[in-house]
GROMACS .gro file of C-alpha atoms in nm:
model
  256
    1UNK     CA    1  11.894  17.178   8.888
    2UNK     CA    2  11.643  17.323   9.135
    3UNK     CA    3  11.437  16.999   9.130
    4UNK     CA    4  11.115  17.201   9.147
    5UNK     CA    5  10.783  17.019   9.190
    6UNK     CA    6  10.602  17.284   8.986
    7UNK     CA    7  10.682  17.604   8.799
    8UNK     CA    8  10.438  17.894   8.843
    9UNK     CA    9  10.407  18.129   8.546
   10UNK     CA   10  10.234  18.460   8.613
   11UNK     CA   11  10.086  18.628   8.308
   12UNK     CA   12   9.814  18.874   8.205
   13UNK     CA   13   9.543  18.605   8.199
   14UNK     CA   14   9.428  18.372   8.476
   15UNK     CA   15   9.491  18.049   8.287
   16UNK     CA   16   9.460  17.867   7.957
   17UNK     CA   17   9.116  17.896   7.797
   18UNK     CA   18   8.935  17.676   7.547
   19UNK     CA   19   8.994  17.961   7.301
   20UNK     CA   20   9.042  18.338   7.306
   21UNK     CA   21   8.761  18.487   7.522
   22UNK     CA   22   8.775  18.804   7.312
   23UNK     CA   23   8.634  18.601   7.022
   24UNK     CA   24   8.419  18.356   7.221
   25UNK     CA   25   8.296  18.516   7.546
   26UNK     CA   26   8.176  18.170   7.660
   27UNK     CA   27   8.531  18.032   7.647
   28UNK     CA   28   8.610  17.837   7.963
   29UNK     CA   29   8.925  17.828   8.171
   30UNK     CA   30   9.079  17.481   8.169
   31UNK     CA   31   9.180  17.343   8.508
   32UNK     CA   32   9.429  17.100   8.353
   33UNK     CA   33   9.589  17.063   8.011
   34UNK     CA   34   9.828  16.789   7.905
   35UNK     CA   35  10.181  16.886   7.809
   36UNK     CA   36  10.120  16.758   7.453
   37UNK     CA   37   9.805  16.968   7.416
   38UNK     CA   38   9.978  17.282   7.543
   39UNK     CA   39  10.272  17.227   7.311
   40UNK     CA   40  10.037  17.195   7.013
   41UNK     CA   41   9.829  17.499   7.114
   42UNK     CA   42  10.139  17.713   7.166
   43UNK     CA   43  10.278  17.614   6.826
   44UNK     CA   44   9.943  17.672   6.655
   45UNK     CA   45   9.891  18.029   6.771
   46UNK     CA   46   9.781  18.029   7.135
   47UNK     CA   47   9.949  18.332   7.294
   48UNK     CA   48   9.929  18.230   7.660
   49UNK     CA   49  10.268  18.056   7.671
   50UNK     CA   50  10.569  18.091   7.448
   51UNK     CA   51  10.642  17.753   7.290
   52UNK     CA   52  11.004  17.753   7.412
   53UNK     CA   53  10.892  17.763   7.776
   54UNK     CA   54  10.665  17.461   7.719
   55UNK     CA   55  10.945  17.270   7.545
   56UNK     CA   56  11.185  17.351   7.830
   57UNK     CA   57  10.935  17.228   8.090
   58UNK     CA   58  10.886  16.912   7.885
   59UNK     CA   59  11.257  16.845   7.867
   60UNK     CA   60  11.283  16.838   8.248
   61UNK     CA   61  10.926  16.711   8.308
   62UNK     CA   62  10.836  17.003   8.535
   63UNK     CA   63  10.460  17.072   8.555
   64UNK     CA   64  10.362  17.433   8.481
   65UNK     CA   65  10.083  17.632   8.639
   66UNK     CA   66   9.960  17.944   8.458
   67UNK     CA   67   9.830  18.208   8.699
   68UNK     CA   68   9.721  18.569   8.679
   69UNK     CA   69   9.980  18.832   8.771
   70UNK     CA   70   9.724  18.960   9.022
   71UNK     CA   71   9.721  18.632   9.216
   72UNK     CA   72   9.831  18.714   9.576
   73UNK     CA   73  10.182  18.588   9.652
   74UNK     CA   74  10.063  18.451   9.989
   75UNK     CA   75   9.766  18.258   9.845
   76UNK     CA   76   9.662  17.946  10.038
   77UNK     CA   77   9.814  17.635   9.879
   78UNK     CA   78   9.473  17.466   9.840
   79UNK     CA   79   9.332  17.774   9.671
   80UNK     CA   80   9.637  17.792   9.447
   81UNK     CA   81   9.573  17.432   9.338
   82UNK     CA   82   9.225  17.541   9.223
   83UNK     CA   83   9.353  17.852   9.044
   84UNK     CA   84   9.490  17.897   8.696
   85UNK     CA   85   9.567  17.606   8.465
   86UNK     CA   86   9.796  17.314   8.544
   87UNK     CA   87   9.998  17.181   8.251
   88UNK     CA   88  10.066  16.824   8.349
   89UNK     CA   89  10.233  16.509   8.222
   90UNK     CA   90   9.968  16.290   8.385
   91UNK     CA   91   9.686  16.212   8.141
   92UNK     CA   92   9.378  16.098   8.331
   93UNK     CA   93   9.050  15.953   8.205
   94UNK     CA   94   8.871  16.288   8.225
   95UNK     CA   95   9.125  16.449   7.993
   96UNK     CA   96   9.076  16.167   7.740
   97UNK     CA   97   8.700  16.212   7.775
   98UNK     CA   98   8.725  16.568   7.645
   99UNK     CA   99   8.766  16.500   7.274
  100UNK     CA  100   8.879  16.856   7.202
  101UNK     CA  101   9.051  17.064   7.469
  102UNK     CA  102   9.080  17.389   7.280
  103UNK     CA  103   9.077  17.581   6.955
  104UNK     CA  104   9.384  17.771   6.839
  105UNK     CA  105   9.415  18.009   6.547
  106UNK     CA  106   9.688  18.195   6.363
  107UNK     CA  107   9.632  18.503   6.149
  108UNK     CA  108   9.998  18.534   6.050
  109UNK     CA  109   9.985  18.289   5.759
  110UNK     CA  110  10.019  18.324   5.383
  111UNK     CA  111   9.972  18.063   5.110
  112UNK     CA  112  10.190  18.017   4.804
  113UNK     CA  113  10.112  17.790   4.508
  114UNK     CA  114  10.344  17.681   4.228
  115UNK     CA  115  10.129  17.586   3.928
  116UNK     CA  116  10.211  17.342   3.650
  117UNK     CA  117  10.500  17.170   3.824
  118UNK     CA  118  10.648  16.867   3.641
  119UNK     CA  119  10.542  16.556   3.832
  120UNK     CA  120  10.878  16.386   3.880
  121UNK     CA  121  11.102  16.266   4.166
  122UNK     CA  122  11.281  16.543   4.353
  123UNK     CA  123  11.047  16.824   4.255
  124UNK     CA  124  10.946  16.896   4.616
  125UNK     CA  125  11.312  16.949   4.706
  126UNK     CA  126  11.364  17.171   4.401
  127UNK     CA  127  11.082  17.394   4.527
  128UNK     CA  128  11.141  17.388   4.902
  129UNK     CA  129  11.522  17.367   4.896
  130UNK     CA  130  11.573  17.730   4.787
  131UNK     CA  131  11.300  17.839   5.032
  132UNK     CA  132  11.484  17.667   5.318
  133UNK     CA  133  11.816  17.821   5.207
  134UNK     CA  134  11.648  18.162   5.241
  135UNK     CA  135  11.572  18.073   5.607
  136UNK     CA  136  11.198  18.069   5.546
  137UNK     CA  137  10.996  17.825   5.759
  138UNK     CA  138  10.729  17.625   5.576
  139UNK     CA  139  10.418  17.503   5.757
  140UNK     CA  140  10.134  17.323   5.575
  141UNK     CA  141  10.228  17.149   5.247
  142UNK     CA  142   9.993  17.004   4.984
  143UNK     CA  143  10.068  16.853   4.643
  144UNK     CA  144   9.771  16.796   4.416
  145UNK     CA  145   9.705  16.480   4.214
  146UNK     CA  146   9.901  16.474   3.890
  147UNK     CA  147   9.723  16.550   3.561
  148UNK     CA  148   9.898  16.520   3.223
  149UNK     CA  149  10.234  16.496   3.397
  150UNK     CA  150  10.184  16.825   3.582
  151UNK     CA  151  10.084  16.903   3.939
  152UNK     CA  152  10.029  17.203   4.168
  153UNK     CA  153  10.236  17.246   4.484
  154UNK     CA  154  10.106  17.465   4.769
  155UNK     CA  155  10.248  17.556   5.109
  156UNK     CA  156  10.208  17.817   5.380
  157UNK     CA  157  10.465  18.049   5.534
  158UNK     CA  158  10.462  18.325   5.794
  159UNK     CA  159  10.304  18.637   5.650
  160UNK     CA  160  10.623  18.835   5.714
  161UNK     CA  161  10.803  18.598   5.474
  162UNK     CA  162  10.536  18.610   5.204
  163UNK     CA  163  10.697  18.864   4.966
  164UNK     CA  164  11.041  18.708   5.007
  165UNK     CA  165  10.900  18.362   4.933
  166UNK     CA  166  10.740  18.485   4.610
  167UNK     CA  167  11.072  18.639   4.505
  168UNK     CA  168  11.261  18.314   4.570
  169UNK     CA  169  11.007  18.111   4.375
  170UNK     CA  170  10.991  18.348   4.078
  171UNK     CA  171  11.365  18.411   4.052
  172UNK     CA  172  11.504  18.069   4.145
  173UNK     CA  173  11.242  17.794   4.135
  174UNK     CA  174  11.047  17.879   3.817
  175UNK     CA  175  11.353  17.895   3.587
  176UNK     CA  176  11.491  17.564   3.716
  177UNK     CA  177  11.173  17.356   3.738
  178UNK     CA  178  10.981  17.462   3.430
  179UNK     CA  179  10.674  17.536   3.643
  180UNK     CA  180  10.410  17.753   3.479
  181UNK     CA  181  10.332  18.017   3.740
  182UNK     CA  182  10.348  18.124   4.105
  183UNK     CA  183  10.038  18.247   4.288
  184UNK     CA  184   9.994  18.371   4.643
  185UNK     CA  185   9.731  18.465   4.899
  186UNK     CA  186   9.818  18.662   5.212
  187UNK     CA  187   9.458  18.680   5.336
  188UNK     CA  188   9.433  18.337   5.493
  189UNK     CA  189   9.446  18.199   5.846
  190UNK     CA  190   9.485  17.863   6.017
  191UNK     CA  191   9.229  17.730   6.265
  192UNK     CA  192   9.305  17.417   6.470
  193UNK     CA  193   9.127  17.187   6.712
  194UNK     CA  194   9.350  17.019   6.971
  195UNK     CA  195   9.284  16.738   7.218
  196UNK     CA  196   9.439  16.412   7.338
  197UNK     CA  197   9.090  16.260   7.326
  198UNK     CA  198   9.117  16.266   6.946
  199UNK     CA  199   9.340  15.958   6.972
  200UNK     CA  200   9.056  15.742   7.096
  201UNK     CA  201   8.755  15.899   6.920
  202UNK     CA  202   8.665  15.859   6.554
  203UNK     CA  203   8.493  16.116   6.335
  204UNK     CA  204   8.641  16.425   6.503
  205UNK     CA  205   8.785  16.571   6.182
  206UNK     CA  206   8.462  16.488   5.999
  207UNK     CA  207   8.265  16.680   6.262
  208UNK     CA  208   8.497  16.977   6.220
  209UNK     CA  209   8.458  16.975   5.842
  210UNK     CA  210   8.079  16.944   5.865
  211UNK     CA  211   8.063  17.237   6.107
  212UNK     CA  212   8.263  17.460   5.873
  213UNK     CA  213   8.058  17.345   5.574
  214UNK     CA  214   7.734  17.441   5.750
  215UNK     CA  215   7.876  17.791   5.800
  216UNK     CA  216   7.966  17.817   5.431
  217UNK     CA  217   8.341  17.820   5.502
  218UNK     CA  218   8.561  17.669   5.233
  219UNK     CA  219   8.863  17.466   5.347
  220UNK     CA  220   9.171  17.538   5.136
  221UNK     CA  221   9.423  17.309   5.307
  222UNK     CA  222   9.418  17.043   5.580
  223UNK     CA  223   9.689  16.903   5.804
  224UNK     CA  224   9.654  16.654   6.090
  225UNK     CA  225   9.848  16.487   6.367
  226UNK     CA  226   9.750  16.241   6.638
  227UNK     CA  227   9.598  16.512   6.860
  228UNK     CA  228   9.519  16.800   6.624
  229UNK     CA  229   9.346  16.888   6.299
  230UNK     CA  230   9.425  17.220   6.131
  231UNK     CA  231   9.255  17.387   5.836
  232UNK     CA  232   9.359  17.685   5.626
  233UNK     CA  233   9.065  17.912   5.541
  234UNK     CA  234   8.994  18.265   5.420
  235UNK     CA  235   9.097  18.512   5.690
  236UNK     CA  236   8.758  18.688   5.691
  237UNK     CA  237   8.593  18.370   5.823
  238UNK     CA  238   8.833  18.314   6.112
  239UNK     CA  239   8.618  18.441   6.399
  240UNK     CA  240   8.306  18.272   6.259
  241UNK     CA  241   8.497  17.943   6.234
  242UNK     CA  242   8.632  17.965   6.590
  243UNK     CA  243   8.288  18.045   6.736
  244UNK     CA  244   8.115  17.771   6.536
  245UNK     CA  245   8.372  17.505   6.629
  246UNK     CA  246   8.368  17.607   6.996
  247UNK     CA  247   7.992  17.554   6.999
  248UNK     CA  248   8.001  17.234   6.791
  249UNK     CA  249   8.239  17.066   7.035
  250UNK     CA  250   8.053  17.197   7.345
  251UNK     CA  251   8.366  17.359   7.481
  252UNK     CA  252   8.169  17.604   7.693
  253UNK     CA  253   8.042  17.313   7.904
  254UNK     CA  254   8.239  17.170   8.197
  255UNK     CA  255   8.282  16.792   8.188
  256UNK     CA  256   8.085  16.610   8.454
   0.00000   0.00000   0.00000
């Protein structure tokens, strides 16, 4: 209704960084980020912007600029344009050139596995239906290859929902599906690389997997989209993974 050219958001940091500087001191402030990248990063654990604010800006196509709360209110307009991070809908060649824009992570994950599930149509609904009815959001989902008519079904939930999810599965799903057992692991995390350049570059996921392999980090689950690849790993390796990936994709270096 205000027909604003740009929305300024003042927060406790001076912009969006390639990752959390508390984990990677070499993390670099991004001058521009595409709306799609910011939406992915916000949903994957980046704490700079709440995902709802990014979605709202996207709905009305209003560019956002993230600035420090200590930015003077009477700052020169040219200086303001150089400050903070602009979240834009215009995707230029330089943004495509940066294969990965940033690394997001989320510690608040837990993994649940239903073992020995009958491999038959409708089994995914029989497992996830009761979980959804309990108002539990499911994130990453993996179903293993069938063996002797049985399969294993794994998914992640928010750590706060972990105990409740186990209860639903043990009390509702196991008796109705004939599955053998339910297992869980609350000591996991999700690490993601995000970048619109991933659309036009091959081998990005492979590079990520090789980097983690060289650090001795086992990947438990994988999920991908057009501009992101996420892995679920042991929580104790989270900071090592973020630092290694940041270095592997040269995120500390400004593009020429």
